[in-house]
Amino acid sequence: MITDLPMTIGPAQPISPAQATGPARPAGPAKTAELTVLYRGDLSSCNYDCPYCPFAKRIDRPEVLRRDRAQVERFVAWARDAPAHHERLSVLFTPWGEALTRSWYRRAVVELSRMPHVTKVAVQTNLSCRTGWLADADRDGVGLWATYHPGEVPRERFLARCGEVRALGIRLSVGVVGLPEHLDEARAVRDALPPEVYVWVNAAEGYDYRDTEIADWTRIDPHFGYSVHPHPSAGLPCRTGESAITVDGTGDVRRCHFVPVRLGNLYDGTYRSALRPRACPNTVCDCHIGYVHLETLPLYDVFAGGVLERVPALWPPVRAGTPDRSHHRC
């Protein structure tokens, strides 16, 4: 690239870059240091029937599954070539349904984890799938965000899956929706898992928590306070649209799942010129995968190194008088 410093021919004949090269050309989008991509394709089927989920027990038609498979494979191919525009890439799969029961998502996780420029690939999952395939992945580059759904799977089976994942050296966080009827199960999971596994709690949508309930859930998840109330966001700086984006199955890019404005397309490259600092246009942000990117919150520090898989940087927290639970194994 030509700089703005004067060029010289001989000892004292400075000429400008414009004189040397003719009229200046518009610069293309700069290569970004790192881009985080939240991918959500057409898949919306799930093998669970949670009463609080609108996608429970949905079955995708064969043509939808074929289309979703082609979309995922196209995305992985784009990621393979991403170093031309982004030095590093991080990917979080946030499907409407359960992705890891589908072979193409498992292959995508393995392949992405082995790309040297991909710092992390993570996926939200109910952990109902087999886990042996993770042995083929680069274990330092994979993280699982695993949700326990009481009533859909026996606790012992879910904990056994967690144990399999940990035995393979894969980082994971474990969580539950904070409904009153889930409290005892959440306590049991927290007690059964070793302390180095973070157990998070998502505040139930539309539920008004009493102070005593907030205290109960906070004893399980010290960071529950970030989830229990929506965060004011209107006009506040957010990393989405600059260093984090969301992509759908067609490649259309938006700043996040909660702002519908299209920024361009991943595959024709039009999104790149739209990457820049932005303020949030929404009144509030009430979902972790959204507000984690708000610059007014300290969550990039809280979850440093584990933003995608939701693992805090300093975990387990050291507290005076905390009982030794190192004998627990999942």
PDB file of C-alpha atoms in Angstrom, residues 1-9 13-21:
ATOM      1  CA  MET A   1       0.000   0.000   0.000  1.00  0.00           C
ATOM      2  CA  ILE A   2       1.290   3.490  -0.827  1.00  0.00           C
ATOM      3  CA  THR A   3       1.798   5.581   2.296  1.00  0.00           C
ATOM      4  CA  ASP A   4       1.186   9.278   2.825  1.00  0.00           C
ATOM      5  CA  LEU A   5       4.923   9.950   3.223  1.00  0.00           C
ATOM      6  CA  PRO A   6       6.537  11.957   0.408  1.00  0.00           C
ATOM      7  CA  MET A   7       8.487   9.983  -2.155  1.00  0.00           C
ATOM      8  CA  THR A   8      11.776  11.391  -3.433  1.00  0.00           C
ATOM      9  CA  ILE A   9      13.669  11.063  -6.683  1.00  0.00           C
ATOM     10  CA  GLN A  13      12.739  16.483  -5.393  1.00  0.00           C
ATOM     11  CA  PRO A  14       9.781  15.294  -3.290  1.00  0.00           C
ATOM     12  CA  ILE A  15       6.653  14.209  -5.106  1.00  0.00           C
ATOM     13  CA  SER A  16       3.346  13.133  -3.654  1.00  0.00           C
ATOM     14  CA  PRO A  17       1.771   9.686  -3.999  1.00  0.00           C
ATOM     15  CA  ALA A  18      -0.878  11.217  -6.266  1.00  0.00           C
ATOM     16  CA  GLN A  19       1.819  12.571  -8.567  1.00  0.00           C
ATOM     17  CA  ALA A  20       3.509   9.188  -8.596  1.00  0.00           C
ATOM     18  CA  THR A  21       0.440   7.053  -9.162  1.00  0.00           C
TER      19      THR A  21
END
